[in-house]
GROMACS .gro file of C-alpha atoms in nm:
model
  206
    1MET     CA    1  -2.691   1.673   2.679
    2GLN     CA    2  -2.768   1.440   2.390
    3THR     CA    3  -2.485   1.592   2.185
    4LYS     CA    4  -2.243   1.539   2.474
    5SER     CA    5  -2.348   1.172   2.510
    6HIS     CA    6  -2.305   1.128   2.134
    7ASN     CA    7  -1.954   1.273   2.149
    8ILE     CA    8  -1.860   1.045   2.438
    9LEU     CA    9  -1.990   0.745   2.241
   10ASN     CA   10  -1.784   0.845   1.937
   11ILE     CA   11  -1.472   0.876   2.153
   12LEU     CA   12  -1.531   0.532   2.305
   13ILE     CA   13  -1.578   0.381   1.959
   14VAL     CA   14  -1.252   0.537   1.839
   15ILE     CA   15  -1.067   0.409   2.148
   16LEU     CA   16  -1.208   0.058   2.097
   17GLU     CA   17  -1.113   0.060   1.730
   18LEU     CA   18  -0.761   0.177   1.814
   19LEU     CA   19  -0.720  -0.106   2.068
   20VAL     CA   20  -0.837  -0.365   1.816
   21LEU     CA   21  -0.604  -0.216   1.556
   22LEU     CA   22  -0.304  -0.225   1.790
   23LEU     CA   23  -0.378  -0.591   1.860
   24LEU     CA   24  -0.394  -0.670   1.489
   25PHE     CA   25  -0.068  -0.480   1.429
   26TYR     CA   26   0.098  -0.681   1.705
   27TRP     CA   27  -0.018  -1.006   1.543
   28HIS     CA   28   0.124  -0.894   1.209
   29TRP     CA   29   0.456  -0.797   1.370
   30LYS     CA   30   0.479  -1.121   1.568
   31LEU     CA   31   0.390  -1.335   1.268
   32GLY     CA   32   0.646  -1.149   1.060
   33ILE     CA   33   0.919  -1.262   1.302
   34VAL     CA   34   0.818  -1.625   1.363
   35ARG     CA   35   0.651  -1.736   1.040
   36TYR     CA   36   0.843  -1.958   0.800
   37PHE     CA   37   0.983  -1.815   0.474
   38ASP     CA   38   0.837  -1.958   0.156
   39ALA     CA   39   1.010  -2.015  -0.176
   40ASP     CA   40   0.906  -1.683  -0.327
   41GLU     CA   41   1.053  -1.491  -0.034
   42PHE     CA   42   1.384  -1.676  -0.058
   43ALA     CA   43   1.388  -1.595  -0.429
   44HIS     CA   44   1.343  -1.221  -0.361
   45LEU     CA   45   1.605  -1.233  -0.087
   46HIS     CA   46   1.848  -1.411  -0.319
   47TRP     CA   47   1.788  -1.160  -0.596
   48GLY     CA   48   1.828  -0.869  -0.355
   49TYR     CA   49   2.155  -1.013  -0.221
   50SER     CA   50   2.285  -1.073  -0.574
   51PHE     CA   51   2.205  -0.710  -0.657
   52SER     CA   52   2.382  -0.593  -0.340
   53ILE     CA   53   2.708  -0.757  -0.445
   54GLY     CA   54   2.708  -0.590  -0.785
   55GLU     CA   55   2.526  -0.834  -1.008
   56HIS     CA   56   2.267  -0.703  -1.254
   57PRO     CA   57   1.910  -0.825  -1.301
   58TYR     CA   58   1.810  -0.985  -1.634
   59THR     CA   59   2.174  -1.032  -1.739
   60ASP     CA   60   2.361  -1.176  -1.439
   61PHE     CA   61   2.061  -1.343  -1.276
   62PHE     CA   62   1.707  -1.434  -1.371
   63TYR     CA   63   1.449  -1.179  -1.258
   64LEU     CA   64   1.074  -1.163  -1.327
   65PHE     CA   65   0.981  -0.813  -1.207
   66PRO     CA   66   1.068  -0.447  -1.264
   67PRO     CA   67   1.388  -0.366  -1.070
   68PHE     CA   68   1.275  -0.121  -0.800
   69PHE     CA   69   1.217  -0.381  -0.527
   70LEU     CA   70   1.580  -0.489  -0.553
   71TYR     CA   71   1.701  -0.157  -0.408
   72PRO     CA   72   1.551  -0.177  -0.056
   73ILE     CA   73   1.638  -0.546  -0.024
   74ALA     CA   74   1.994  -0.481  -0.140
   75LEU     CA   75   2.016  -0.196   0.112
   76VAL     CA   76   1.914  -0.437   0.389
   77PHE     CA   77   2.195  -0.675   0.292
   78ASN     CA   78   2.444  -0.387   0.266
   79ILE     CA   79   2.358  -0.287   0.624
   80PHE     CA   80   2.331  -0.629   0.789
   81GLY     CA   81   2.541  -0.845   0.560
   82ARG     CA   82   2.463  -1.204   0.470
   83THR     CA   83   2.314  -1.282   0.812
   84LEU     CA   84   1.989  -1.397   0.969
   85ALA     CA   85   1.941  -1.039   1.092
   86ALA     CA   86   1.916  -0.927   0.729
   87VAL     CA   87   1.638  -1.177   0.663
   88ILE     CA   88   1.440  -1.054   0.967
   89ALA     CA   89   1.511  -0.691   0.874
   90ALA     CA   90   1.363  -0.755   0.529
   91ARG     CA   91   1.044  -0.878   0.698
   92MET     CA   92   1.042  -0.568   0.918
   93PHE     CA   93   1.075  -0.350   0.609
   94ILE     CA   94   0.763  -0.516   0.471
   95PHE     CA   95   0.590  -0.466   0.807
   96MET     CA   96   0.667  -0.092   0.791
   97ALA     CA   97   0.530  -0.083   0.436
   98PHE     CA   98   0.215  -0.255   0.565
   99LEU     CA   99   0.178   0.007   0.842
  100ALA     CA  100   0.222   0.287   0.588
  101THR     CA  101  -0.041   0.123   0.365
  102THR     CA  102  -0.290   0.116   0.652
  103GLY     CA  103  -0.214   0.485   0.715
  104VAL     CA  104  -0.292   0.582   0.355
  105LEU     CA  105  -0.602   0.360   0.356
  106PHE     CA  106  -0.718   0.538   0.673
  107LEU     CA  107  -0.672   0.879   0.507
  108LEU     CA  108  -0.871   0.765   0.202
  109ALA     CA  109  -1.157   0.624   0.410
  110LYS     CA  110  -1.157   0.924   0.643
  111LYS     CA  111  -1.184   1.156   0.343
  112ILE     CA  112  -1.492   0.964   0.229
  113ARG     CA  113  -1.667   0.969   0.567
  114ASN     CA  114  -1.511   1.013   0.915
  115ILE     CA  115  -1.245   0.889   1.159
  116GLN     CA  116  -1.452   0.593   1.283
  117PHE     CA  117  -1.509   0.474   0.925
  118GLY     CA  118  -1.138   0.518   0.849
  119LEU     CA  119  -1.034   0.305   1.147
  120LEU     CA  120  -1.295   0.040   1.064
  121THR     CA  121  -1.162   0.020   0.708
  122VAL     CA  122  -0.808  -0.035   0.837
  123ILE     CA  123  -0.928  -0.299   1.085
  124ILE     CA  124  -1.101  -0.494   0.806
  125PHE     CA  125  -0.790  -0.468   0.587
  126ALA     CA  126  -0.561  -0.586   0.869
  127PHE     CA  127  -0.797  -0.867   0.972
  128LEU     CA  128  -0.879  -1.023   0.633
  129PRO     CA  129  -0.765  -1.389   0.663
  130LEU     CA  130  -0.694  -1.452   0.293
  131PRO     CA  131  -0.412  -1.199   0.237
  132PHE     CA  132  -0.299  -1.199   0.602
  133ASP     CA  133   0.023  -1.394   0.548
  134LYS     CA  134   0.095  -1.226   0.213
  135LEU     CA  135   0.100  -0.888   0.387
  136ILE     CA  136   0.409  -0.989   0.586
  137GLU     CA  137   0.604  -1.175   0.317
  138VAL     CA  138   0.913  -1.032   0.149
  139ARG     CA  139   0.761  -0.952  -0.188
  140PRO     CA  140   0.703  -0.627  -0.382
  141ASP     CA  141   0.322  -0.640  -0.375
  142ILE     CA  142   0.260  -0.450  -0.050
  143VAL     CA  143   0.508  -0.174  -0.143
  144ALA     CA  144   0.344  -0.137  -0.484
  145THR     CA  145  -0.001  -0.128  -0.320
  146LEU     CA  146   0.117   0.143  -0.081
  147LEU     CA  147   0.238   0.361  -0.369
  148ALA     CA  148  -0.078   0.300  -0.575
  149LEU     CA  149  -0.306   0.393  -0.283
  150PHE     CA  150  -0.093   0.699  -0.211
  151GLY     CA  151  -0.125   0.797  -0.576
  152MET     CA  152  -0.502   0.768  -0.544
  153TYR     CA  153  -0.498   0.984  -0.231
  154LEU     CA  154  -0.290   1.251  -0.405
  155PHE     CA  155  -0.525   1.239  -0.703
  156LEU     CA  156  -0.827   1.301  -0.480
  157ASN     CA  157  -0.640   1.600  -0.334
  158LYS     CA  158  -0.582   1.731  -0.689
  159LYS     CA  159  -0.205   1.686  -0.673
  160TYR     CA  160  -0.200   1.526  -1.015
  161PHE     CA  161   0.173   1.541  -1.090
  162LEU     CA  162   0.270   1.380  -0.758
  163SER     CA  163  -0.011   1.128  -0.805
  164GLY     CA  164   0.134   1.030  -1.141
  165LEU     CA  165   0.481   0.990  -0.990
  166SER     CA  166   0.342   0.766  -0.714
  167TYR     CA  167   0.148   0.552  -0.963
  168GLY     CA  168   0.456   0.526  -1.185
  169ALA     CA  169   0.673   0.417  -0.890
  170SER     CA  170   0.409   0.158  -0.803
  171LEU     CA  171   0.427   0.009  -1.151
  172ALA     CA  172   0.807  -0.002  -1.118
  173PHE     CA  173   0.758  -0.250  -0.833
  174VAL     CA  174   0.473  -0.463  -0.971
  175PRO     CA  175   0.299  -0.400  -1.307
  176LYS     CA  176  -0.032  -0.549  -1.189
  177THR     CA  177  -0.107  -0.235  -0.986
  178ILE     CA  178  -0.210  -0.086  -1.321
  179PHE     CA  179  -0.563  -0.194  -1.222
  180PHE     CA  180  -0.558   0.081  -0.956
  181LEU     CA  181  -0.571   0.321  -1.247
  182VAL     CA  182  -0.917   0.201  -1.354
  183PRO     CA  183  -1.114   0.432  -1.118
  184ILE     CA  184  -0.883   0.721  -1.206
  185ILE     CA  185  -0.950   0.666  -1.577
  186PHE     CA  186  -1.326   0.664  -1.513
  187VAL     CA  187  -1.304   0.990  -1.314
  188LEU     CA  188  -1.090   1.162  -1.577
  189SER     CA  189  -1.317   1.039  -1.857
  190TYR     CA  190  -1.619   1.179  -1.673
  191LYS     CA  191  -1.445   1.514  -1.620
  192VAL     CA  192  -1.350   1.536  -1.989
  193TYR     CA  193  -1.705   1.447  -2.092
  194LYS     CA  194  -1.854   1.700  -1.847
  195ASN     CA  195  -1.622   1.977  -1.967
  196TYR     CA  196  -1.714   1.896  -2.327
  197LYS     CA  197  -2.088   1.912  -2.247
  198ASP     CA  198  -2.045   2.242  -2.059
  199ARG     CA  199  -1.856   2.397  -2.351
  200THR     CA  200  -2.123   2.275  -2.595
  201LYS     CA  201  -2.398   2.430  -2.383
  202HIS     CA  202  -2.202   2.755  -2.360
  203LYS     CA  203  -2.159   2.771  -2.739
  204ASP     CA  204  -2.530   2.700  -2.792
  205ALA     CA  205  -2.618   2.978  -2.549
  206LEU     CA  206  -2.406   3.223  -2.749
   0.00000   0.00000   0.00000
């Protein structure tokens, strides 16, 4: 009876967390449509449009970042043309990247503990006031974060080659995601050290 009550409580918690999460997702989507565009976003949109019409970064126009973010923005302009719809579509692309990021974050947190903890982690991430507006802006950061987190998830699942590809793609959007490699370096260093100690003990035993 107690186990059944505990299961019902867990289900209610999950339902409540899902409702809160849906509300937060709606706020992000709504804000992505109505919020003003800042100077950095217009710069990325301009660079993406320039790339879509055949100009090249670094030579034909000034560009500060690795080139990968130009491809999805250029694709948006190729589909919608030089219209307001293209600008909104670029925001929706970022919103989809945000949703994918929350999905990977959920998988990471769920792997550490359970479903409730995974949903709570996503709720905190979606609710944080400081980066709230940055998570909807047309900039490469959220896409790079998505790829870095996915690389971490693949690493934890021992898919090292795919993890390396994901991390590499992340750096091709924004180099600052290199800091996501810090925990990976610590884990690999510990594994190398542990293997070395085990081999030393094995030799001493012989």
